[in-house]
Amino acid sequence: MQKRSDAKKRSRQMLEAGVLTAVFTAMAVVLSTTAGMRLPLLGANGLKISFGGIFTFLPAIMFGPVYGGISSALCDVLGCIIKPDGAYVPWFTVVAFIGGFLKGLVWKLLTKKSGHRASAVSKIAFVCLFAVIFTFGCIFTSSLNKDGLTSGLISSAEELPLEDSMQKKELSFFSDIAASLAQYNHDTMTVKKITPDENGIFTVPRKVVSGDISLSVKNIDAAVLNTEGLDVIYIPTLCSGINVPENFKLTNTHLTVVFEKPAQGKELPEALTKFVKKYSVANHIYDGEFPKENINVPALSTSYETDNVTLKSSDAYRKNFSAYINFMTAGFILTGVLGIAFILVGMLIAFIMRKKGGERLKLYMKVLAAILISGVIVTTLNTYLLLVLYYGGRIFWVIYLPRLAEELLMSVIQSYIITLILSVISSHSLFKRYLGIKSKETANNTADSKTEEA
């Protein structure tokens, strides 16, 4: 009878674990796909904030590392299906499983060793870690201000020099690190206005060249194709897109598009082929030697105007450079301040509320350790995968540092939110059982039974 009862109890617990894991995973997917935010404060594209990781963390600490891994992996797969962001890569799902598994494993290890001494050591260790992060943020800020790249804590793209000017600047060590993060970001050009020759022909230039730097002409505004007198436009393979606004109408019905022949094994860019097909534009691939035109300029600018063409820069270099600077300055400083502040506030609450406040601080330290350790490892693995799959030949730390800064800041914020959620749900008997929290009545009954046995 005892074995039967135990089997029935285990089956019920497995069912509860499966159902709750599914519910938490669904909540994580919803938050990841619909409630993601970006803070423009921290650069061009901003700091990506997603709270989906909060709900994949709960199965890991309630039911164990395997459930945490499964929840994180499912969240990655379902997120790619519901809101795809590029091609699906199974290796990222594997890393997501590892991250969820590590959260549960670290939590389990810390729960076994949650004595007063371990708690005190963890507080000191985290305060030192966040103090170092804060110090580096201050050093980067001071260095960049001294070298004239920024004038305060937050950088904007408009105040930064263009790429060719940056290469001529003499920078200090830390400023050079920040500058090197943007070395793989280059501006591209868009054709905004043209003047065809006397035969109605216009050839899209391939590049804008300034010294050793060349910027590819990648896009054409669709309005250019309605230019009066334009009969034939030659588009080289470097140009891969046409910017088509809503309600665009092609009024130039006698236009012919001539494409440069792609390299062997390659096809014309999809955006161009879709355009000529949608608007029934006469087109063909030029099989001979394609006209090669470049625009030589003494210095880079955000726009260029010649006798027959006007070009505008994407300004991608300065926008990304600004984002990287803000990660290394405001991002590091904010991470350090928030990390130390949460710990100090927790210690103050623990002092005021005695036992209850102390338990909440211990809870925050355990959550922070589990989130931070797994987050850093996952960020490292994902960066390595990005280098192997997409960014071959690039320097690891150049891709890694901004991602690490973002991960550190999000770990601090998510840990605080998770601690608040756990403080609320732990009062429910179901969560008490799985979170290992015993009520006073249960503790007293256990003590009484032990006394009676003695």
CSV table of C-alpha atoms in Angstrom, one decimal:
chain,number,residue,atom,x,y,z
A,1,MET,CA,0.0,0.0,0.0
A,2,GLN,CA,2.9,2.4,0.9
A,3,LYS,CA,4.5,1.8,-2.5
A,4,ARG,CA,1.2,2.4,-4.3
A,5,SER,CA,0.7,5.6,-2.3
A,6,ASP,CA,4.2,6.8,-3.1
A,7,ALA,CA,3.8,6.1,-6.8
A,8,LYS,CA,0.5,8.0,-6.9
A,9,LYS,CA,2.1,10.9,-5.1
A,10,ARG,CA,5.0,11.0,-7.6
A,11,SER,CA,2.6,10.8,-10.5
A,12,ARG,CA,0.6,13.8,-9.1
A,13,GLN,CA,3.8,15.8,-8.6
A,14,MET,CA,5.0,15.1,-12.1
A,15,LEU,CA,1.6,16.2,-13.5
A,16,GLU,CA,1.8,19.4,-11.4
A,17,ALA,CA,5.3,20.0,-12.6
A,18,GLY,CA,4.4,19.4,-16.2
A,19,VAL,CA,1.3,21.7,-16.1
A,20,LEU,CA,3.1,24.5,-14.3
A,21,THR,CA,6.1,24.3,-16.5
A,22,ALA,CA,3.8,24.6,-19.6
A,23,VAL,CA,2.0,27.6,-18.0
A,24,PHE,CA,5.3,29.4,-17.1
A,25,THR,CA,6.7,28.7,-20.6
A,26,ALA,CA,3.6,30.1,-22.3
A,27,MET,CA,3.9,33.2,-20.2
A,28,ALA,CA,7.6,33.5,-21.1
A,29,VAL,CA,6.8,33.1,-24.8
A,30,VAL,CA,4.1,35.8,-24.6
A,31,LEU,CA,6.4,38.2,-22.8
A,32,SER,CA,9.3,37.5,-25.2
A,33,THR,CA,7.3,38.0,-28.4
A,34,THR,CA,4.9,40.8,-27.4
A,35,ALA,CA,6.3,42.7,-24.5
A,36,GLY,CA,9.9,43.2,-25.4
A,37,MET,CA,11.1,46.8,-25.1
A,38,ARG,CA,14.1,48.8,-26.2
A,39,LEU,CA,15.6,51.7,-24.2
A,40,PRO,CA,16.9,54.4,-26.7
A,41,LEU,CA,18.8,55.8,-23.8
A,42,LEU,CA,21.6,53.3,-24.3
A,43,GLY,CA,22.5,53.8,-28.0
A,44,ALA,CA,21.2,53.7,-31.5
A,45,ASN,CA,19.1,50.5,-31.3
A,46,GLY,CA,18.9,50.8,-27.5
A,47,LEU,CA,19.1,48.1,-24.8
A,48,LYS,CA,16.8,45.2,-25.6
A,49,ILE,CA,14.7,44.3,-22.6
A,50,SER,CA,12.7,41.1,-22.4
A,51,PHE,CA,11.2,39.6,-19.3
A,52,GLY,CA,10.6,36.1,-20.7
A,53,GLY,CA,13.5,34.8,-18.7
A,54,ILE,CA,11.7,35.5,-15.5
A,55,PHE,CA,9.1,32.7,-16.2
A,56,THR,CA,11.6,30.2,-17.5
A,57,PHE,CA,13.5,30.6,-14.2
A,58,LEU,CA,10.6,29.5,-12.1
A,59,PRO,CA,10.4,25.9,-13.4
A,60,ALA,CA,14.2,25.6,-12.9
A,61,ILE,CA,14.0,26.4,-9.2
A,62,MET,CA,10.7,24.7,-8.4
A,63,PHE,CA,11.1,21.4,-10.3
A,64,GLY,CA,14.8,21.1,-11.0
A,65,PRO,CA,17.4,21.8,-13.7
A,66,VAL,CA,15.9,19.6,-16.4
A,67,TYR,CA,12.5,21.4,-16.2
A,68,GLY,CA,14.4,24.7,-16.4
A,69,GLY,CA,16.3,23.5,-19.5
A,70,ILE,CA,13.1,22.2,-21.2
A,71,SER,CA,11.3,25.5,-20.5
A,72,SER,CA,14.1,27.7,-21.9
A,73,ALA,CA,14.5,25.5,-25.0
A,74,LEU,CA,10.7,25.5,-25.7
A,75,CYS,CA,10.6,29.3,-25.2
A,76,ASP,CA,13.4,29.6,-27.8
A,77,VAL,CA,11.7,27.3,-30.4
A,78,LEU,CA,8.2,28.8,-29.9
A,79,GLY,CA,9.6,32.3,-30.1
A,80,CYS,CA,11.2,31.5,-33.4
A,81,ILE,CA,7.9,30.1,-34.8
A,82,ILE,CA,5.7,32.9,-33.5
A,83,LYS,CA,8.0,35.8,-34.2
A,84,PRO,CA,11.0,34.7,-36.3
A,85,ASP,CA,14.1,36.8,-36.2
A,86,GLY,CA,16.2,35.3,-39.0
A,87,ALA,CA,16.8,31.6,-39.8
A,88,TYR,CA,16.2,29.1,-37.0
A,89,VAL,CA,19.5,27.7,-35.7
A,90,PRO,CA,19.1,24.6,-33.4
A,91,TRP,CA,22.4,25.3,-31.7
A,92,PHE,CA,20.9,28.4,-30.0
A,93,THR,CA,18.1,26.2,-28.7
A,94,VAL,CA,20.8,23.8,-27.2
A,95,VAL,CA,22.4,26.8,-25.5
A,96,ALA,CA,19.0,28.0,-24.2
A,97,PHE,CA,18.6,24.5,-22.6
A,98,ILE,CA,22.0,24.7,-21.0
A,99,GLY,CA,21.1,28.2,-19.6
A,100,GLY,CA,17.9,26.9,-18.1
A,101,PHE,CA,19.6,23.8,-16.7
A,102,LEU,CA,22.4,25.9,-15.1
A,103,LYS,CA,19.8,28.2,-13.4
A,104,GLY,CA,18.3,25.2,-11.7
A,105,LEU,CA,21.7,23.6,-10.9
A,106,VAL,CA,23.2,26.8,-9.4
A,107,TRP,CA,20.0,27.3,-7.3
A,108,LYS,CA,20.1,23.7,-6.1
A,109,LEU,CA,23.8,24.0,-5.0
A,110,LEU,CA,23.2,27.4,-3.3
A,111,THR,CA,20.1,26.0,-1.5
A,112,LYS,CA,22.2,23.2,0.0
A,113,LYS,CA,24.9,25.6,1.1
A,114,SER,CA,22.8,28.5,2.3
A,115,GLY,CA,24.4,29.1,5.7
A,116,HIS,CA,25.1,32.5,7.3
A,117,ARG,CA,28.7,32.4,6.3
A,118,ALA,CA,28.0,31.5,2.6
A,119,SER,CA,25.4,34.3,2.5
A,120,ALA,CA,27.9,36.9,3.9
A,121,VAL,CA,30.6,35.8,1.4
A,122,SER,CA,28.2,36.1,-1.5
A,123,LYS,CA,27.2,39.6,-0.5
A,124,ILE,CA,30.8,40.7,-0.3
A,125,ALA,CA,31.7,39.0,-3.6
A,126,PHE,CA,28.7,40.6,-5.4
A,127,VAL,CA,29.4,44.1,-4.0
A,128,CYS,CA,33.0,43.8,-5.1
A,129,LEU,CA,31.9,42.6,-8.6
A,130,PHE,CA,29.5,45.5,-9.0
A,131,ALA,CA,32.1,47.9,-7.7
A,132,VAL,CA,34.6,46.8,-10.3
A,133,ILE,CA,31.9,47.1,-13.0
A,134,PHE,CA,31.0,50.6,-11.8
A,135,THR,CA,34.7,51.6,-11.7
A,136,PHE,CA,35.3,50.4,-15.3
A,137,GLY,CA,32.2,52.5,-16.4
A,138,CYS,CA,33.7,55.6,-14.8
A,139,ILE,CA,37.1,54.9,-16.4
A,140,PHE,CA,35.6,54.5,-19.8
A,141,THR,CA,33.5,57.7,-19.3
A,142,SER,CA,36.5,59.8,-18.2
A,143,SER,CA,38.7,58.5,-21.0
A,144,LEU,CA,36.1,59.2,-23.7
A,145,ASN,CA,35.4,62.7,-22.4
A,146,LYS,CA,39.1,63.4,-22.2
A,147,ASP,CA,39.6,62.4,-25.8
A,148,GLY,CA,36.7,64.5,-27.0
A,149,LEU,CA,34.5,61.7,-28.1
A,150,THR,CA,31.8,62.4,-25.6
A,151,SER,CA,30.8,65.4,-23.4
A,152,GLY,CA,29.0,63.6,-20.7
A,153,LEU,CA,27.7,60.2,-19.6
A,154,ILE,CA,25.4,59.5,-22.6
A,155,SER,CA,26.7,59.6,-26.2
A,156,SER,CA,24.7,60.5,-29.3
A,157,ALA,CA,25.6,59.7,-32.9
A,158,GLU,CA,25.5,63.3,-34.0
A,159,GLU,CA,28.4,64.3,-31.7
A,160,LEU,CA,30.8,61.6,-32.8
A,161,PRO,CA,33.3,61.9,-35.7
A,162,LEU,CA,32.8,60.0,-39.0
A,163,GLU,CA,34.8,56.8,-39.6
A,164,ASP,CA,37.7,58.4,-41.6
A,165,SER,CA,38.2,61.0,-38.9
A,166,MET,CA,38.2,58.3,-36.2
A,167,GLN,CA,41.0,56.5,-37.9
A,168,LYS,CA,43.2,59.6,-37.7
A,169,LYS,CA,42.5,60.3,-34.0
A,170,GLU,CA,45.1,59.5,-31.3
A,171,LEU,CA,43.1,57.8,-28.6
A,172,SER,CA,44.0,56.6,-25.0
A,173,PHE,CA,43.8,52.9,-24.2
A,174,PHE,CA,40.2,52.7,-23.0
A,175,SER,CA,38.9,55.0,-25.7
A,176,ASP,CA,40.6,52.8,-28.2
A,177,ILE,CA,38.8,49.8,-26.8
A,178,ALA,CA,35.4,51.5,-27.3
A,179,ALA,CA,36.3,52.7,-30.8
A,180,SER,CA,37.5,49.2,-31.8
A,181,LEU,CA,34.0,47.8,-31.0
A,182,ALA,CA,32.6,49.7,-34.0
A,183,GLN,CA,35.3,48.6,-36.5
A,184,TYR,CA,32.9,46.2,-38.3
A,185,ASN,CA,30.1,48.7,-38.7
A,186,HIS,CA,30.3,50.6,-42.0
A,187,ASP,CA,28.0,53.2,-43.5
A,188,THR,CA,26.0,52.3,-46.7
A,189,MET,CA,24.7,54.8,-49.3
A,190,THR,CA,21.2,55.3,-50.7
A,191,VAL,CA,20.5,56.9,-54.0
A,192,LYS,CA,18.0,59.8,-53.3
A,193,LYS,CA,18.0,61.8,-56.6
A,194,ILE,CA,19.4,61.3,-60.1
A,195,THR,CA,19.9,63.2,-63.4
A,196,PRO,CA,20.0,60.8,-66.4
A,197,ASP,CA,22.4,61.6,-69.3
A,198,GLU,CA,21.2,62.9,-72.7
A,199,ASN,CA,20.4,59.4,-73.8
A,200,GLY,CA,18.1,58.8,-70.7
A,201,ILE,CA,20.7,56.4,-69.1
A,202,PHE,CA,21.8,56.4,-65.5
A,203,THR,CA,24.4,54.1,-63.9
A,204,VAL,CA,24.1,53.6,-60.1
A,205,PRO,CA,27.6,54.2,-58.6
A,206,ARG,CA,29.2,51.2,-56.8
A,207,LYS,CA,31.0,53.0,-54.0
A,208,VAL,CA,31.9,56.3,-52.4
A,209,VAL,CA,35.6,56.3,-51.8
A,210,SER,CA,37.6,58.4,-49.4
A,211,GLY,CA,41.2,57.4,-49.0
A,212,ASP,CA,41.3,53.8,-47.7
A,213,ILE,CA,37.6,53.8,-46.8
A,214,SER,CA,34.9,52.9,-49.3
A,215,LEU,CA,31.1,52.9,-48.7
A,216,SER,CA,28.9,50.7,-50.8
A,217,VAL,CA,25.8,52.1,-52.5
A,218,LYS,CA,23.3,49.5,-51.3
A,219,ASN,CA,19.8,51.0,-51.8
A,220,ILE,CA,17.7,53.1,-54.2
A,221,ASP,CA,14.7,55.2,-53.3
A,222,ALA,CA,11.8,54.0,-55.5
A,223,ALA,CA,11.0,57.7,-56.3
A,224,VAL,CA,14.2,57.8,-58.3
A,225,LEU,CA,12.8,55.4,-60.9
A,226,ASN,CA,10.1,58.0,-61.7
A,227,THR,CA,12.7,60.6,-62.7
A,228,GLU,CA,11.7,62.5,-65.8
A,229,GLY,CA,13.8,61.4,-68.8
A,230,LEU,CA,15.0,58.2,-67.3
A,231,ASP,CA,14.8,55.3,-69.8
A,232,VAL,CA,17.5,52.9,-68.6
A,233,ILE,CA,19.0,52.4,-65.2
A,234,TYR,CA,22.1,50.2,-64.7
A,235,ILE,CA,22.2,48.5,-61.2
A,236,PRO,CA,25.4,46.8,-60.0
A,237,THR,CA,25.4,43.7,-57.8
A,238,LEU,CA,26.5,45.8,-54.8
A,239,CYS,CA,23.1,47.5,-54.8
A,240,SER,CA,20.7,45.1,-53.2
A,241,GLY,CA,17.5,47.0,-52.3
A,242,ILE,CA,14.8,49.4,-53.4
A,243,ASN,CA,13.1,51.5,-50.7
A,244,VAL,CA,9.4,51.4,-51.6
A,245,PRO,CA,7.1,53.6,-49.5
A,246,GLU,CA,3.4,52.8,-49.0
A,247,ASN,CA,1.1,53.6,-51.9
A,248,PHE,CA,4.0,53.9,-54.3
A,249,LYS,CA,3.1,54.0,-58.0
A,250,LEU,CA,5.6,53.6,-60.9
A,251,THR,CA,4.6,56.2,-63.4
A,252,ASN,CA,7.7,55.7,-65.6
A,253,THR,CA,6.1,52.9,-67.7
A,254,HIS,CA,8.9,52.9,-70.3
A,255,LEU,CA,11.7,52.2,-67.8
A,256,THR,CA,14.2,49.4,-68.4
A,257,VAL,CA,16.3,48.0,-65.6
A,258,VAL,CA,19.7,46.4,-66.5
A,259,PHE,CA,21.2,44.2,-63.8
A,260,GLU,CA,24.9,43.3,-63.5
A,261,LYS,CA,25.4,39.6,-63.9
A,262,PRO,CA,25.8,38.0,-60.4
A,263,ALA,CA,28.9,36.0,-59.6
A,264,GLN,CA,28.8,32.3,-60.4
A,265,GLY,CA,26.6,30.4,-58.0
A,266,LYS,CA,24.8,33.5,-56.8
A,267,GLU,CA,21.4,35.1,-57.8
A,268,LEU,CA,20.0,38.6,-58.0
A,269,PRO,CA,19.0,40.1,-54.7
A,270,GLU,CA,15.4,39.1,-53.8
A,271,ALA,CA,14.3,42.7,-53.2
A,272,LEU,CA,15.2,43.7,-56.7
A,273,THR,CA,13.6,40.7,-58.4
A,274,LYS,CA,10.4,41.2,-56.4
A,275,PHE,CA,10.2,44.9,-57.4
A,276,VAL,CA,10.5,44.3,-61.2
A,277,LYS,CA,8.0,41.5,-61.0
A,278,LYS,CA,5.5,43.4,-58.9
A,279,TYR,CA,5.6,46.5,-61.2
A,280,SER,CA,6.1,44.6,-64.5
A,281,VAL,CA,9.3,46.5,-65.2
A,282,ALA,CA,11.3,45.5,-68.3
A,283,ASN,CA,14.6,44.1,-67.2
A,284,HIS,CA,17.5,42.0,-68.3
A,285,ILE,CA,20.9,40.9,-67.1
A,286,TYR,CA,23.9,42.5,-68.8
A,287,ASP,CA,26.3,39.8,-70.0
A,288,GLY,CA,29.2,42.0,-71.0
A,289,GLU,CA,31.5,44.3,-69.0
A,290,PHE,CA,29.3,46.3,-66.7
A,291,PRO,CA,30.0,50.0,-66.3
A,292,LYS,CA,32.0,50.6,-63.1
A,293,GLU,CA,31.5,54.0,-61.5
A,294,ASN,CA,32.8,55.2,-58.1
A,295,ILE,CA,32.5,58.6,-56.5
A,296,ASN,CA,35.8,59.9,-55.0
A,297,VAL,CA,35.5,62.4,-52.2
A,298,PRO,CA,38.2,64.1,-50.0
A,299,ALA,CA,36.4,63.3,-46.8
A,300,LEU,CA,33.3,61.3,-45.6
A,301,SER,CA,30.0,63.0,-45.0
A,302,THR,CA,26.4,62.0,-44.3
A,303,SER,CA,25.3,63.1,-47.8
A,304,TYR,CA,26.9,63.7,-51.2
A,305,GLU,CA,25.7,65.6,-54.2
A,306,THR,CA,27.3,65.6,-57.7
A,307,ASP,CA,26.1,66.8,-61.0
A,308,ASN,CA,24.0,63.7,-61.7
A,309,VAL,CA,23.3,62.0,-58.3
A,310,THR,CA,22.5,62.7,-54.6
A,311,LEU,CA,23.4,60.1,-52.0
A,312,LYS,CA,22.6,59.8,-48.3
A,313,SER,CA,24.5,57.8,-45.8
A,314,SER,CA,22.9,55.4,-43.3
A,315,ASP,CA,25.2,56.8,-40.6
A,316,ALA,CA,25.5,53.2,-39.3
A,317,TYR,CA,29.0,53.6,-38.0
A,318,ARG,CA,28.3,56.5,-35.7
A,319,LYS,CA,24.9,55.0,-34.5
A,320,ASN,CA,26.5,51.7,-33.6
A,321,PHE,CA,29.6,53.5,-32.1
A,322,SER,CA,27.3,55.5,-29.9
A,323,ALA,CA,25.5,52.4,-28.7
A,324,TYR,CA,28.8,50.7,-27.9
A,325,ILE,CA,30.0,53.7,-26.0
A,326,ASN,CA,26.8,53.9,-23.9
A,327,PHE,CA,27.1,50.2,-23.1
A,328,MET,CA,30.6,50.7,-21.8
A,329,THR,CA,29.8,53.9,-19.9
A,330,ALA,CA,26.2,54.3,-18.8
A,331,GLY,CA,25.6,50.5,-19.1
A,332,PHE,CA,28.4,49.6,-16.8
A,333,ILE,CA,27.8,52.5,-14.3
A,334,LEU,CA,24.0,51.7,-14.2
A,335,THR,CA,24.8,48.0,-13.6
A,336,GLY,CA,27.2,48.7,-10.8
A,337,VAL,CA,24.9,51.2,-9.1
A,338,LEU,CA,21.8,49.0,-9.4
A,339,GLY,CA,23.7,45.9,-8.2
A,340,ILE,CA,25.1,47.6,-5.1
A,341,ALA,CA,21.9,49.5,-4.4
A,342,PHE,CA,19.7,46.3,-4.4
A,343,ILE,CA,22.1,44.6,-2.0
A,344,LEU,CA,22.4,47.6,0.3
A,345,VAL,CA,18.6,48.2,0.3
A,346,GLY,CA,18.2,44.5,1.1
A,347,MET,CA,20.6,44.8,4.0
A,348,LEU,CA,18.7,47.8,5.3
A,349,ILE,CA,15.4,46.0,5.0
A,350,ALA,CA,16.9,43.0,6.7
A,351,PHE,CA,18.1,45.2,9.6
A,352,ILE,CA,14.7,46.9,10.0
A,353,MET,CA,12.5,43.8,9.5
A,354,ARG,CA,15.0,41.4,11.2
A,355,LYS,CA,14.3,37.8,10.1
A,356,LYS,CA,11.9,38.5,7.3
A,357,GLY,CA,14.0,41.1,5.6
A,358,GLY,CA,17.1,38.9,6.0
A,359,GLU,CA,15.4,36.0,4.3
A,360,ARG,CA,14.4,38.2,1.4
A,361,LEU,CA,18.0,39.4,0.9
A,362,LYS,CA,19.3,35.8,1.0
A,363,LEU,CA,16.6,35.0,-1.6
A,364,TYR,CA,17.8,37.9,-3.9
A,365,MET,CA,21.4,36.8,-3.6
A,366,LYS,CA,20.6,33.2,-4.6
A,367,VAL,CA,18.4,34.4,-7.6
A,368,LEU,CA,21.1,36.9,-8.7
A,369,ALA,CA,23.8,34.2,-8.5
A,370,ALA,CA,21.7,31.7,-10.6
A,371,ILE,CA,20.7,34.3,-13.2
A,372,LEU,CA,24.2,35.9,-13.5
A,373,ILE,CA,26.2,32.7,-13.7
A,374,SER,CA,23.9,31.1,-16.3
A,375,GLY,CA,23.5,34.4,-18.2
A,376,VAL,CA,27.2,35.0,-18.6
A,377,ILE,CA,27.8,31.4,-19.7
A,378,VAL,CA,24.9,31.6,-22.2
A,379,THR,CA,26.1,35.0,-23.6
A,380,THR,CA,29.6,33.6,-24.0
A,381,LEU,CA,28.4,30.5,-25.9
A,382,ASN,CA,25.9,32.5,-28.1
A,383,THR,CA,28.7,34.9,-29.0
A,384,TYR,CA,30.9,32.1,-30.0
A,385,LEU,CA,28.1,30.6,-32.2
A,386,LEU,CA,27.5,34.0,-33.8
A,387,LEU,CA,31.2,34.2,-34.7
A,388,VAL,CA,31.2,30.7,-36.2
A,389,LEU,CA,27.9,31.0,-38.1
A,390,TYR,CA,27.8,34.7,-39.1
A,391,TYR,CA,30.8,36.7,-38.2
A,392,GLY,CA,33.7,34.5,-39.1
A,393,GLY,CA,37.1,36.2,-38.8
A,394,ARG,CA,36.0,38.9,-36.4
A,395,ILE,CA,37.5,39.5,-33.0
A,396,PHE,CA,35.6,37.7,-30.2
A,397,TRP,CA,35.7,40.4,-27.5
A,398,VAL,CA,34.6,43.1,-30.0
A,399,ILE,CA,31.3,41.2,-30.4
A,400,TYR,CA,31.3,40.0,-26.8
A,401,LEU,CA,31.7,43.1,-24.6
A,402,PRO,CA,28.5,45.0,-25.6
A,403,ARG,CA,26.5,41.7,-25.2
A,404,LEU,CA,28.1,41.1,-21.8
A,405,ALA,CA,27.3,44.6,-20.6
A,406,GLU,CA,23.6,44.1,-21.6
A,407,GLU,CA,23.5,40.7,-19.9
A,408,LEU,CA,24.9,42.1,-16.6
A,409,LEU,CA,22.4,44.9,-16.5
A,410,MET,CA,19.4,42.6,-17.3
A,411,SER,CA,20.6,40.0,-14.8
A,412,VAL,CA,20.4,42.7,-12.0
A,413,ILE,CA,16.9,43.9,-13.1
A,414,GLN,CA,15.5,40.4,-13.6
A,415,SER,CA,16.8,39.1,-10.3
A,416,TYR,CA,15.0,41.9,-8.4
A,417,ILE,CA,11.7,41.2,-10.2
A,418,ILE,CA,12.0,37.5,-9.7
A,419,THR,CA,12.7,38.1,-5.9
A,420,LEU,CA,9.5,40.1,-5.7
A,421,ILE,CA,7.5,37.5,-7.5
A,422,LEU,CA,8.8,34.7,-5.3
A,423,SER,CA,8.1,36.7,-2.2
A,424,VAL,CA,4.4,36.9,-3.3
A,425,ILE,CA,3.8,33.4,-4.6
A,426,SER,CA,5.7,31.7,-1.8
A,427,SER,CA,2.7,32.3,0.5
A,428,HIS,CA,0.6,29.8,-1.5
A,429,SER,CA,0.8,26.2,-0.2
A,430,LEU,CA,1.6,24.7,-3.7
A,431,PHE,CA,4.6,27.0,-4.2
A,432,LYS,CA,5.7,26.5,-0.6
A,433,ARG,CA,6.1,22.8,-1.3
A,434,TYR,CA,8.1,23.2,-4.5
A,435,LEU,CA,10.2,26.1,-3.3
A,436,GLY,CA,11.1,24.2,-0.1
A,437,ILE,CA,9.5,26.7,2.2
A,438,LYS,CA,8.0,25.3,5.4
A,439,SER,CA,5.2,27.1,7.2
A,440,LYS,CA,5.4,27.7,11.0
A,441,GLU,CA,2.7,25.1,11.7
A,442,THR,CA,4.6,22.5,9.7
A,443,ALA,CA,7.8,23.3,11.5
A,444,ASN,CA,6.1,23.1,14.9
A,445,ASN,CA,4.5,19.8,14.1
A,446,THR,CA,7.8,18.3,12.9
A,447,ALA,CA,9.5,19.5,16.1
A,448,ASP,CA,6.7,18.0,18.3
A,449,SER,CA,6.8,14.6,16.5
A,450,LYS,CA,10.6,14.5,17.0
A,451,THR,CA,10.1,15.3,20.7
A,452,GLU,CA,7.5,12.5,21.1
A,453,GLU,CA,9.8,10.0,19.4
A,454,ALA,CA,12.6,10.9,21.7
